[in-house]
CSV table of C-alpha atoms in Angstrom, one decimal:
chain,number,residue,atom,x,y,z
A,3,THR,CA,0.1,-0.3,-0.3
A,4,CYS,CA,0.9,3.6,-0.2
A,5,ASP,CA,-0.5,7.3,0.3
A,6,LEU,CA,-0.2,9.8,-2.4
A,7,GLU,CA,-0.6,13.2,-1.0
A,8,ILE,CA,-2.2,15.3,-4.0
A,9,ALA,CA,-0.1,18.9,-4.6
A,10,ALA,CA,-2.3,21.7,-4.0
A,11,GLU,CA,-1.7,23.2,-7.8
A,12,ASP,CA,-2.8,19.9,-8.6
A,13,ILE,CA,-6.1,20.9,-6.4
A,14,GLY,CA,-6.0,24.5,-7.7
A,15,ASP,CA,-7.8,27.4,-5.9
A,16,VAL,CA,-11.5,26.6,-7.5
A,17,ASP,CA,-13.7,24.2,-6.2
A,18,TRP,CA,-14.4,21.5,-8.6
A,19,GLU,CA,-18.4,21.6,-8.9
A,20,GLY,CA,-20.4,19.0,-10.4
A,21,GLN,CA,-20.0,15.4,-10.3
A,22,VAL,CA,-16.4,14.5,-10.1
A,23,PHE,CA,-15.3,11.1,-11.6
A,24,LEU,CA,-12.0,9.2,-10.7
A,25,TYR,CA,-9.8,7.4,-13.5
A,26,TYR,CA,-7.2,4.9,-13.4
A,27,GLY,CA,-5.2,4.6,-16.4
A,28,LEU,CA,-2.5,2.1,-17.9
A,29,THR,CA,0.2,2.2,-20.3
A,30,ASN,CA,1.5,0.2,-22.7
A,31,PHE,CA,-1.1,-2.5,-22.3
A,32,TYR,CA,-2.7,-3.8,-25.2
A,33,GLN,CA,-6.4,-4.6,-24.9
A,34,ASN,CA,-6.2,-4.4,-28.5
A,35,HIS,CA,-4.7,-7.8,-29.2
A,36,ARG,CA,-6.7,-9.8,-31.4
A,37,ARG,CA,-6.5,-13.2,-29.3
A,38,TYR,CA,-7.2,-11.0,-25.8
A,39,VAL,CA,-9.9,-9.3,-27.3
A,40,LYS,CA,-11.6,-12.6,-28.6
A,41,SER,CA,-10.4,-14.6,-25.1
A,42,ARG,CA,-14.3,-14.1,-23.7
A,43,ASP,CA,-17.2,-15.9,-23.0
A,44,ASP,CA,-20.6,-13.5,-23.7
A,45,LYS,CA,-22.7,-16.4,-23.2
A,46,GLN,CA,-21.2,-17.1,-20.0
A,47,LEU,CA,-21.1,-13.0,-19.2
A,48,PHE,CA,-25.0,-13.5,-19.6
A,49,GLY,CA,-25.8,-16.4,-17.4
A,50,ASP,CA,-25.5,-19.2,-18.8
A,51,LEU,CA,-22.3,-20.8,-16.6
A,52,LYS,CA,-22.3,-24.7,-18.9
A,53,SER,CA,-20.9,-23.0,-21.5
A,54,ASN,CA,-17.3,-23.2,-21.9
A,55,THR,CA,-16.1,-22.0,-25.9
A,56,GLU,CA,-13.1,-22.5,-26.6
A,57,ASP,CA,-11.9,-18.3,-27.3
A,58,CYS,CA,-11.0,-18.9,-23.6
A,59,SER,CA,-8.2,-20.9,-24.2
A,60,PRO,CA,-5.8,-21.1,-22.5
A,61,PHE,CA,-7.8,-19.3,-19.8
A,62,LEU,CA,-10.9,-21.3,-19.3
A,63,ARG,CA,-10.4,-25.0,-17.4
A,64,ASN,CA,-8.3,-25.5,-14.2
A,65,ASN,CA,-5.8,-28.7,-13.7
A,66,ALA,CA,-8.9,-30.1,-12.4
A,67,SER,CA,-10.5,-29.3,-15.2
A,68,LYS,CA,-12.9,-26.6,-13.4
A,69,VAL,CA,-14.0,-23.9,-15.5
A,70,TYR,CA,-13.2,-20.6,-15.1
A,71,ALA,CA,-15.7,-17.7,-14.0
A,72,PRO,CA,-15.7,-15.8,-16.2
A,73,CYS,CA,-13.0,-17.0,-17.8
A,74,GLY,CA,-10.6,-15.6,-21.0
A,75,ALA,CA,-7.3,-13.5,-20.9
A,76,ILE,CA,-9.9,-10.1,-20.1
A,77,ALA,CA,-11.2,-11.1,-17.2
A,78,ASN,CA,-8.1,-13.0,-15.6
A,79,SER,CA,-6.4,-9.6,-15.4
A,80,LEU,CA,-9.4,-7.4,-14.0
A,81,PHE,CA,-7.5,-4.1,-12.6
A,82,ASN,CA,-7.5,-5.0,-9.2
A,83,ASP,CA,-6.3,-2.2,-7.3
A,84,SER,CA,-7.9,-0.1,-4.4
A,85,ILE,CA,-8.0,2.8,-4.5
A,86,VAL,CA,-9.6,5.7,-1.8
A,87,LEU,CA,-9.2,9.3,-1.8
A,88,GLN,CA,-9.1,10.5,1.8
A,89,TYR,CA,-9.4,14.4,2.9
A,90,GLN,CA,-7.8,15.9,5.6
A,91,SER,CA,-10.6,16.7,8.7
A,92,ALA,CA,-8.2,18.2,11.8
A,93,ASP,CA,-6.0,15.6,12.6
A,94,ASN,CA,-7.1,12.8,10.4
A,95,TRP,CA,-7.8,11.2,7.6
A,96,GLU,CA,-11.1,10.2,6.0
A,97,ASP,CA,-12.4,8.8,3.3
A,98,VAL,CA,-14.2,11.1,0.5
A,99,LYS,CA,-17.6,8.7,-0.1
A,100,VAL,CA,-17.1,7.3,-3.8
A,101,THR,CA,-19.8,5.2,-5.7
A,102,GLY,CA,-19.1,2.2,-8.1
A,103,ARG,CA,-22.2,2.3,-9.2
A,104,GLY,CA,-23.8,4.2,-12.2
A,105,ILE,CA,-19.6,3.9,-13.7
A,106,ALA,CA,-20.2,1.2,-16.9
A,107,TRP,CA,-22.3,1.8,-19.7
A,108,GLU,CA,-26.1,1.0,-19.4
A,109,SER,CA,-26.4,-0.9,-23.0
A,110,ASP,CA,-23.6,-3.4,-21.3
A,111,LYS,CA,-25.6,-4.1,-18.1
A,112,GLN,CA,-29.2,-5.2,-20.0
A,113,TYR,CA,-27.9,-6.9,-23.1
A,114,LYS,CA,-24.6,-8.0,-22.2
A,115,PHE,CA,-24.2,-9.0,-18.4
A,116,LYS,CA,-26.7,-10.8,-16.2
A,117,ASN,CA,-25.9,-12.8,-12.9
A,118,PRO,CA,-27.1,-16.7,-13.3
A,119,VAL,CA,-29.6,-16.1,-10.4
A,120,GLU,CA,-32.3,-13.3,-10.1
A,121,ASP,CA,-31.5,-13.3,-6.6
A,122,GLY,CA,-27.9,-10.8,-6.9
A,123,SER,CA,-27.0,-11.7,-3.0
A,124,PRO,CA,-23.8,-13.0,-2.3
A,125,ALA,CA,-25.5,-16.3,-1.2
A,126,ALA,CA,-27.5,-16.8,-3.6
A,127,LEU,CA,-24.6,-15.9,-6.4
A,128,GLN,CA,-22.0,-18.2,-3.9
A,129,LYS,CA,-24.5,-21.3,-4.3
A,130,ALA,CA,-24.9,-21.0,-8.4
A,131,PHE,CA,-21.2,-20.5,-9.1
A,132,GLU,CA,-20.1,-23.2,-7.3
A,133,ASP,CA,-23.8,-25.7,-8.4
A,134,ALA,CA,-22.1,-25.0,-11.7
A,135,GLY,CA,-18.7,-26.5,-11.0
A,136,THR,CA,-17.1,-22.9,-11.8
A,137,VAL,CA,-13.6,-21.3,-10.2
A,138,LYS,CA,-12.5,-17.6,-9.9
A,139,PRO,CA,-9.9,-17.2,-12.5
A,140,MET,CA,-6.5,-18.0,-12.0
A,141,ASP,CA,-4.9,-14.8,-10.3
A,142,TRP,CA,-8.1,-13.0,-8.3
A,143,GLN,CA,-7.8,-12.5,-5.3
A,144,LYS,CA,-11.6,-12.6,-5.0
A,145,ASN,CA,-14.7,-14.8,-5.9
A,146,ILE,CA,-16.6,-13.5,-9.0
A,147,TRP,CA,-19.4,-13.2,-5.8
A,148,ASP,CA,-17.7,-11.4,-3.4
A,149,LEU,CA,-15.8,-8.8,-5.8
A,150,ASP,CA,-17.8,-5.6,-3.2
A,151,LYS,CA,-18.2,-5.9,0.1
A,152,ASP,CA,-19.7,-2.8,1.1
A,153,ASP,CA,-22.6,-3.0,-2.2
A,154,PRO,CA,-23.7,-7.2,-1.8
A,155,GLU,CA,-25.7,-5.7,-5.0
A,156,ASN,CA,-22.7,-5.1,-7.3
A,157,ASN,CA,-21.3,-8.4,-7.2
A,158,GLY,CA,-21.3,-11.9,-10.0
A,159,PHE,CA,-21.4,-11.0,-13.8
A,160,LEU,CA,-23.2,-7.2,-13.2
A,161,ASN,CA,-20.5,-5.5,-11.1
A,162,GLU,CA,-19.3,-3.0,-12.2
A,163,ASP,CA,-16.4,-2.7,-12.5
A,164,LEU,CA,-15.8,-6.2,-14.3
A,165,ILE,CA,-18.5,-4.4,-17.1
A,166,VAL,CA,-16.0,-1.5,-17.0
A,167,TRP,CA,-12.7,-3.4,-17.6
A,168,MET,CA,-14.7,-6.5,-20.1
A,169,ARG,CA,-15.1,-2.7,-22.5
A,170,THR,CA,-11.5,-3.0,-24.4
A,171,ALA,CA,-10.2,-0.1,-25.2
A,172,ALA,CA,-8.6,1.1,-28.7
A,173,LEU,CA,-5.2,1.7,-27.7
A,174,PRO,CA,-2.3,1.1,-25.8
A,175,ASN,CA,-2.5,3.6,-23.6
A,176,PHE,CA,-5.6,4.6,-22.0
A,177,ARG,CA,-8.0,5.3,-18.3
A,178,LYS,CA,-11.2,3.7,-17.5
A,179,LEU,CA,-13.8,5.4,-15.0
A,180,TYR,CA,-13.3,3.8,-11.5
A,181,ARG,CA,-15.3,6.2,-9.3
A,182,LYS,CA,-17.8,8.9,-9.7
A,183,LEU,CA,-18.2,11.3,-5.8
A,184,VAL,CA,-21.7,11.0,-4.2
A,185,LYS,CA,-22.6,14.4,-3.9
A,186,GLU,CA,-23.4,14.8,0.2
A,187,GLY,CA,-22.3,16.9,2.9
A,188,GLU,CA,-19.6,18.9,2.6
A,189,PHE,CA,-19.4,17.1,-1.6
A,190,GLU,CA,-22.9,18.1,-2.2
A,191,THR,CA,-21.8,20.6,-4.6
A,192,GLY,CA,-18.6,18.9,-5.7
A,193,LEU,CA,-15.4,18.5,-4.4
A,194,PRO,CA,-14.0,21.7,-2.2
A,195,SER,CA,-10.5,23.2,-2.8
A,196,THR,CA,-9.5,23.8,0.7
A,197,ASN,CA,-8.9,20.7,1.3
A,198,LYS,CA,-6.5,18.6,1.5
A,199,TYR,CA,-6.6,15.6,-0.4
A,200,ARG,CA,-4.3,12.3,-0.7
A,201,LEU,CA,-4.8,8.8,-2.9
A,202,HIS,CA,-4.8,5.5,-0.6
A,203,ILE,CA,-3.8,3.0,-3.2
A,204,LYS,CA,-3.7,-1.4,-1.9
A,205,TYR,CA,-1.2,-1.9,-4.8
A,206,ASN,CA,-2.3,-5.3,-6.3
A,207,PHE,CA,-2.3,-5.3,-9.9
A,208,LYS,CA,1.4,-5.4,-11.2
A,209,VAL,CA,2.9,-3.6,-14.5
A,210,VAL,CA,6.6,-4.7,-14.1
A,211,GLN,CA,5.8,-7.7,-16.1
A,212,PHE,CA,4.4,-5.6,-19.3
A,213,SER,CA,6.5,-2.6,-19.4
A,214,GLY,CA,4.1,-0.1,-18.5
A,215,THR,CA,2.4,2.6,-16.2
A,216,LYS,CA,-0.4,3.3,-14.1
A,217,SER,CA,-2.1,6.1,-13.3
A,218,VAL,CA,-4.8,7.8,-11.1
A,219,ILE,CA,-6.8,11.3,-12.7
A,220,MET,CA,-9.6,12.9,-11.0
A,221,SER,CA,-11.9,15.3,-13.2
A,222,THR,CA,-15.1,17.1,-13.6
A,223,THR,CA,-17.0,17.6,-16.2
A,224,SER,CA,-19.2,20.8,-17.7
A,225,VAL,CA,-21.5,21.0,-20.3
A,226,LEU,CA,-19.8,19.9,-22.9
A,227,GLY,CA,-18.3,17.2,-20.7
A,228,SER,CA,-15.2,16.3,-19.6
A,229,LYS,CA,-12.1,18.2,-20.9
A,230,ASN,CA,-10.7,16.2,-24.5
A,231,PRO,CA,-8.5,17.8,-26.7
A,232,PHE,CA,-8.0,15.2,-29.1
A,233,LEU,CA,-11.6,16.7,-30.8
A,234,GLY,CA,-10.4,20.2,-30.6
A,235,ILE,CA,-7.3,18.9,-32.0
A,236,ALA,CA,-9.1,16.7,-35.1
A,237,TYR,CA,-11.3,19.6,-36.1
A,238,ILE,CA,-8.8,22.0,-35.8
A,239,VAL,CA,-6.5,19.9,-38.3
A,240,VAL,CA,-9.6,18.8,-40.7
A,241,GLY,CA,-10.1,22.4,-40.5
A,242,CYS,CA,-6.7,23.4,-41.9
A,243,ILE,CA,-7.0,20.3,-44.7
A,244,CYS,CA,-9.9,21.9,-46.2
A,245,PHE,CA,-8.9,25.2,-46.6
A,246,LEU,CA,-5.7,24.2,-48.1
A,247,MET,CA,-7.5,21.8,-50.9
A,248,GLY,CA,-10.5,25.1,-51.4
A,249,VAL,CA,-7.0,27.2,-52.0
A,250,ILE,CA,-5.2,24.5,-54.3
A,251,PHE,CA,-9.1,24.5,-55.8
A,252,LEU,CA,-9.7,28.1,-56.3
A,253,PHE,CA,-6.0,28.5,-58.1
A,254,ILE,CA,-6.6,25.7,-60.9
A,255,HIS,CA,-10.2,27.2,-61.3
A,256,LEU,CA,-8.9,30.3,-62.3
A,257,ARG,CA,-6.0,29.1,-64.0
A,258,PHE,CA,-7.3,26.5,-65.9
A,259,GLY,CA,-11.1,27.1,-65.6
A,260,ARG,CA,-13.6,28.6,-68.6
A,261,THR,CA,-16.8,31.0,-67.8
A,262,THR,CA,-19.8,29.6,-68.3
A,263,GLN,CA,-20.0,32.2,-71.2
A,264,GLU,CA,-17.0,30.4,-73.2
A,265,MET,CA,-18.8,27.7,-71.9
A,266,MET,CA,-22.6,28.4,-73.6
A,267,ASN,CA,-20.1,28.2,-76.7
A,268,ILE,CA,-19.3,25.9,-77.9
A,269,GLY,CA,-19.4,25.5,-81.8
A,270,PRO,CA,-18.6,22.8,-84.1
A,271,ARG,CA,-14.8,24.1,-84.1
A,272,SER,CA,-14.8,24.5,-80.8
A,273,GLN,CA,-11.3,23.2,-78.4
A,274,TYR,CA,-14.3,21.4,-76.4
A,275,ASN,CA,-15.8,19.3,-78.8
A,276,SER,CA,-14.2,16.3,-79.5
A,277,ASN,CA,-14.9,16.1,-83.0
């Protein structure tokens, strides 16, 4: 574990109003690799524990021939660091209340992921997974029915951290939504800039093996959404290309073009007549 104090200049002098988001970022992690992307069982993720597609191999069964649930390389490599945002209250550090609900796409939760039983309690999920003879993925530290101890309904295949991770990134450097600020008490309007903050991190997800790095990103939104320079840069580049092409076509038209009157006066001896 480690405690990382956030510098006052990183917070700024202005309160973070509105919704505040906590992301984790990874570099040099190729979630877009063809074999990695295919290494999943969508039928299993939708609640069918009898499904065991070979696409998950070699993360399909353990040495005792029991099926992993969820199976596949994507699920096996689930990001499992614990990140807690804290603020200083008097001489103590208190946790800022955040939630792991509402971080996944609603369409994913509705159409792609489903628990094997309607009762989403940890006890019911444990019975369902054990009765099906499944085991947790080889690199997991927790069981599928025990992923979220603070929210019993956020477990199984409907755990939102799992759903977010299973939506693979298109680029090797990416960030994924981890938590959202719960707006209550002194954080009702957002994150006050007058507080002193730190991150309490439990290190579980190793990045040395793929020569990557980890980071934690805090962000807020405006009426135009969160800060993302990509669209602005893309619009400027496309606009410059269009302007340059317009200048080129204008030059061609002025240098080699013909007037409307010339086009109307085409006769048998006109250079426009192919005969």
